[in-house]
Amino acid sequence: MRVCQRHICRQGELLAEAGVLKGRKVTSYNSIKTDLKNAGAIWMDEQVVVDNGLVTSRTPDDLDAFNKKLVEEIREGRHTA
């Protein structure tokens, strides 16, 4: 599975805009950390963060770890809140 590197960089902004971050653990580029916190997220400085099926990552350097975790989450199937 190959994920476009740009999506790693922009995913946090999309999630914040969608209003789905309140109380969710996420990671991202450091430069948008404050925006995600203001959207209600619990920001963590880790390669990959998973919160109830939501997989986030920081930078293109973390892409391999992101892909591995994303495949794992898809195999697990639907998560319930």
Coordinates of C-alpha atoms in Angstrom, one line a residue, residues 20 49 57:
V20 CA -13.6 15.1 14.2
V49 CA -0.7 7.5 16.7
S57 CA 1.6 10.4 11.4

